[in-house]
Short mmCIF file of C-alpha atoms in Angstrom, two decimals:
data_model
loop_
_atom_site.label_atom_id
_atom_site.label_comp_id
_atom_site.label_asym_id
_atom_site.label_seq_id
_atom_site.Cartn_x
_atom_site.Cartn_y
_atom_site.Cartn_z
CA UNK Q 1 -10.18 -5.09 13.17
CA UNK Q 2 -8.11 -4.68 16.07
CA UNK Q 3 -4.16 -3.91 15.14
CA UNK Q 4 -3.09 -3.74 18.66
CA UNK Q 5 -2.20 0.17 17.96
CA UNK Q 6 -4.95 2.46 19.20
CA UNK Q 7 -4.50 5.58 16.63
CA UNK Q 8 -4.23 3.28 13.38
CA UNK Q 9 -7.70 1.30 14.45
CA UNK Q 10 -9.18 5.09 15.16
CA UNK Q 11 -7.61 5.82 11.51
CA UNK Q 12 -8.86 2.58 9.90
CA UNK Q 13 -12.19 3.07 11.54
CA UNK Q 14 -12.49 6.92 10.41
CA UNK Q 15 -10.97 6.37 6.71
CA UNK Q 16 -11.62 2.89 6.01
CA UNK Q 17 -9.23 1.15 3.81
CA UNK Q 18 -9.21 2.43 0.16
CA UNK Q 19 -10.47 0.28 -2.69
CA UNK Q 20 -10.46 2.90 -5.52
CA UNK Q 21 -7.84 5.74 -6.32
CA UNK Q 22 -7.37 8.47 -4.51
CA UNK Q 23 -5.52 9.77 -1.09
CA UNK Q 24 -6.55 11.40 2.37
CA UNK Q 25 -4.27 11.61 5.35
CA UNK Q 26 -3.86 7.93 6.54
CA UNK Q 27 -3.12 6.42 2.69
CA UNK Q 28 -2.97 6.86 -0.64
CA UNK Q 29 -3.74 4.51 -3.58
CA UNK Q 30 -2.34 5.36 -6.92
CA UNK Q 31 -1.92 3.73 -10.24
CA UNK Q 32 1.07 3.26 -12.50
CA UNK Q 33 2.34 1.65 -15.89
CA UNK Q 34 5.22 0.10 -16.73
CA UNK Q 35 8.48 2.56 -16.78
CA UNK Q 36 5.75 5.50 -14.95
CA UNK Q 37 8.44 7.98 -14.08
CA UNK Q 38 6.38 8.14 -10.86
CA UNK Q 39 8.35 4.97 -10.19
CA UNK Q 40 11.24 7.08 -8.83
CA UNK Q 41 9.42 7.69 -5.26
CA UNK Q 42 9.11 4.36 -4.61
CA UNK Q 43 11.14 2.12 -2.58
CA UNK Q 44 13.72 0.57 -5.26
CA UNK Q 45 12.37 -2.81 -4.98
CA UNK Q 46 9.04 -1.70 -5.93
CA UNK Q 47 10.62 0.88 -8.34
CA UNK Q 48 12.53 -2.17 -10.05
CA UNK Q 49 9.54 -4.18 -10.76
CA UNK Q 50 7.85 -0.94 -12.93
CA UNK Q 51 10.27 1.17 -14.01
CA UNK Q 52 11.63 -2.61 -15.90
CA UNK Q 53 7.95 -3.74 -17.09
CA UNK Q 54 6.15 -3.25 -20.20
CA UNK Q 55 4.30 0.27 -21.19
CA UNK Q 56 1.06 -2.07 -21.37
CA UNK Q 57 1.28 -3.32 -18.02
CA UNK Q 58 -0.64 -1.39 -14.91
CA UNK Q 59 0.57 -1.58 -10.61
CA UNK Q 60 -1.68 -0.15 -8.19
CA UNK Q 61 0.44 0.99 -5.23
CA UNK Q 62 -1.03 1.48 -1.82
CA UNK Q 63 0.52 3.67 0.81
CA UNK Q 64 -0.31 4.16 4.34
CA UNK Q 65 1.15 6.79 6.40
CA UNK Q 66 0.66 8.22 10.03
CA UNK Q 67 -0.92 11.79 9.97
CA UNK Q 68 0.93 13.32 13.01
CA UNK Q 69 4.34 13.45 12.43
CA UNK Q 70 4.18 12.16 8.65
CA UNK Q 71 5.99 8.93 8.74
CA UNK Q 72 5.22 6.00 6.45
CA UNK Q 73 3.83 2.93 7.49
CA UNK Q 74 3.84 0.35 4.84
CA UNK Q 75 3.57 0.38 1.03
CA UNK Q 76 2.52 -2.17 -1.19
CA UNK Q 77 2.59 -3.51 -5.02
CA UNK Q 78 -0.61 -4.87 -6.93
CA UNK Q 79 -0.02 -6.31 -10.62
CA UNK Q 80 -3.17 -5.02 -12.89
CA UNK Q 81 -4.90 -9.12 -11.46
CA UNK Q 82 -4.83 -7.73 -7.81
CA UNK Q 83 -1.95 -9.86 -6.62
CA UNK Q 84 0.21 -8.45 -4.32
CA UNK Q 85 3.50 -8.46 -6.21
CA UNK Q 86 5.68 -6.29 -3.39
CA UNK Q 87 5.54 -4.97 0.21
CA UNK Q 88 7.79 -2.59 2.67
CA UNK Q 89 6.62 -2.43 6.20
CA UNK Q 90 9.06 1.00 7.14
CA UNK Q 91 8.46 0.08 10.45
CA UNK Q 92 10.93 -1.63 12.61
CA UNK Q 93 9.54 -2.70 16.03
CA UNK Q 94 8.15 -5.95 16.07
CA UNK Q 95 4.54 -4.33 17.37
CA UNK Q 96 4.74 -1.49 14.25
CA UNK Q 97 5.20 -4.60 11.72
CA UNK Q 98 2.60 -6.71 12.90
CA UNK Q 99 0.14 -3.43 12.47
CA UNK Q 100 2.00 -3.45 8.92
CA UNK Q 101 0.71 -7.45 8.71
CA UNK Q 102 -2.42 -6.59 9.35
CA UNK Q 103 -2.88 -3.42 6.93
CA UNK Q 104 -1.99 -5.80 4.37
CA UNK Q 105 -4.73 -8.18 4.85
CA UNK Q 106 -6.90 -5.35 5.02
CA UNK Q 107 -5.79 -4.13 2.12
CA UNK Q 108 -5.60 -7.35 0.05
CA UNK Q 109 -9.08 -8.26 0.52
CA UNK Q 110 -10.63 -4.57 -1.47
CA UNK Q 111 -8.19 -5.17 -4.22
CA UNK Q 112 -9.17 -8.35 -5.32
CA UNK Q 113 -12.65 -7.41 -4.85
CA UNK Q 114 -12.24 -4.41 -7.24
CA UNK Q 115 -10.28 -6.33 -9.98
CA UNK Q 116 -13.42 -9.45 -9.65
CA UNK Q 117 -15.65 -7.05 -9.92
CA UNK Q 118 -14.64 -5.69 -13.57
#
């Protein structure tokens, strides 16, 4: 998939887009219960939506970030169903977001895979 940014199509193409745990440079998927006092290092609409839910219930958060100088990209929300429930694109510039747009159709698509799948 083009994004119309060279770097994050050479960082989608090298990583791929996560469908399971884990982290490398370009993202990072982790998952979290209700009131997870992980919850604090999210952004504080995410951090809202678990730190206020029910022990019983499960998020999957997805970040990406860009390796060289460490900034964030765009993070987003999944309910325990795969629905994306929240997203922050930290990017301002119209061109950054629409890379942000695009990240989260890429990353929209392995999530509710996963969730079908089990």
């Amino acid at each position: 998939m083009q994004t119309g940014i060279k770097a994050v199509d050479q960082l989608i193409s090298k990583h791929g887009i996560m469908a399971e745990l884990g982290a490398d440079t370009f993202q990072r998927r982790t998952r979290l219960t209700g009131g997870d006092e992980r919850a604090n290092t999210l952004p504080f609409c995410m951090y809202q939506k678990v730190a206020h839910a029910p022990l019983s219930k499960q998020f999957t958060v997805h970040h990406f970030y860009m390796p060289g100088n460490k900034g964030k990209l765009a993070s987003f929300l999944f309910d325990e169903k795969g629905q994306l429930i929240e997203q922050v694109y930290y990017q301002k510039v119209a061109r950054w977001v629409q890379v942000c747009r695009k990240l989260q159709q890429l990353v929209e698509v392995p999530t509710s895979d996963v969730h079908m799948a089990a």
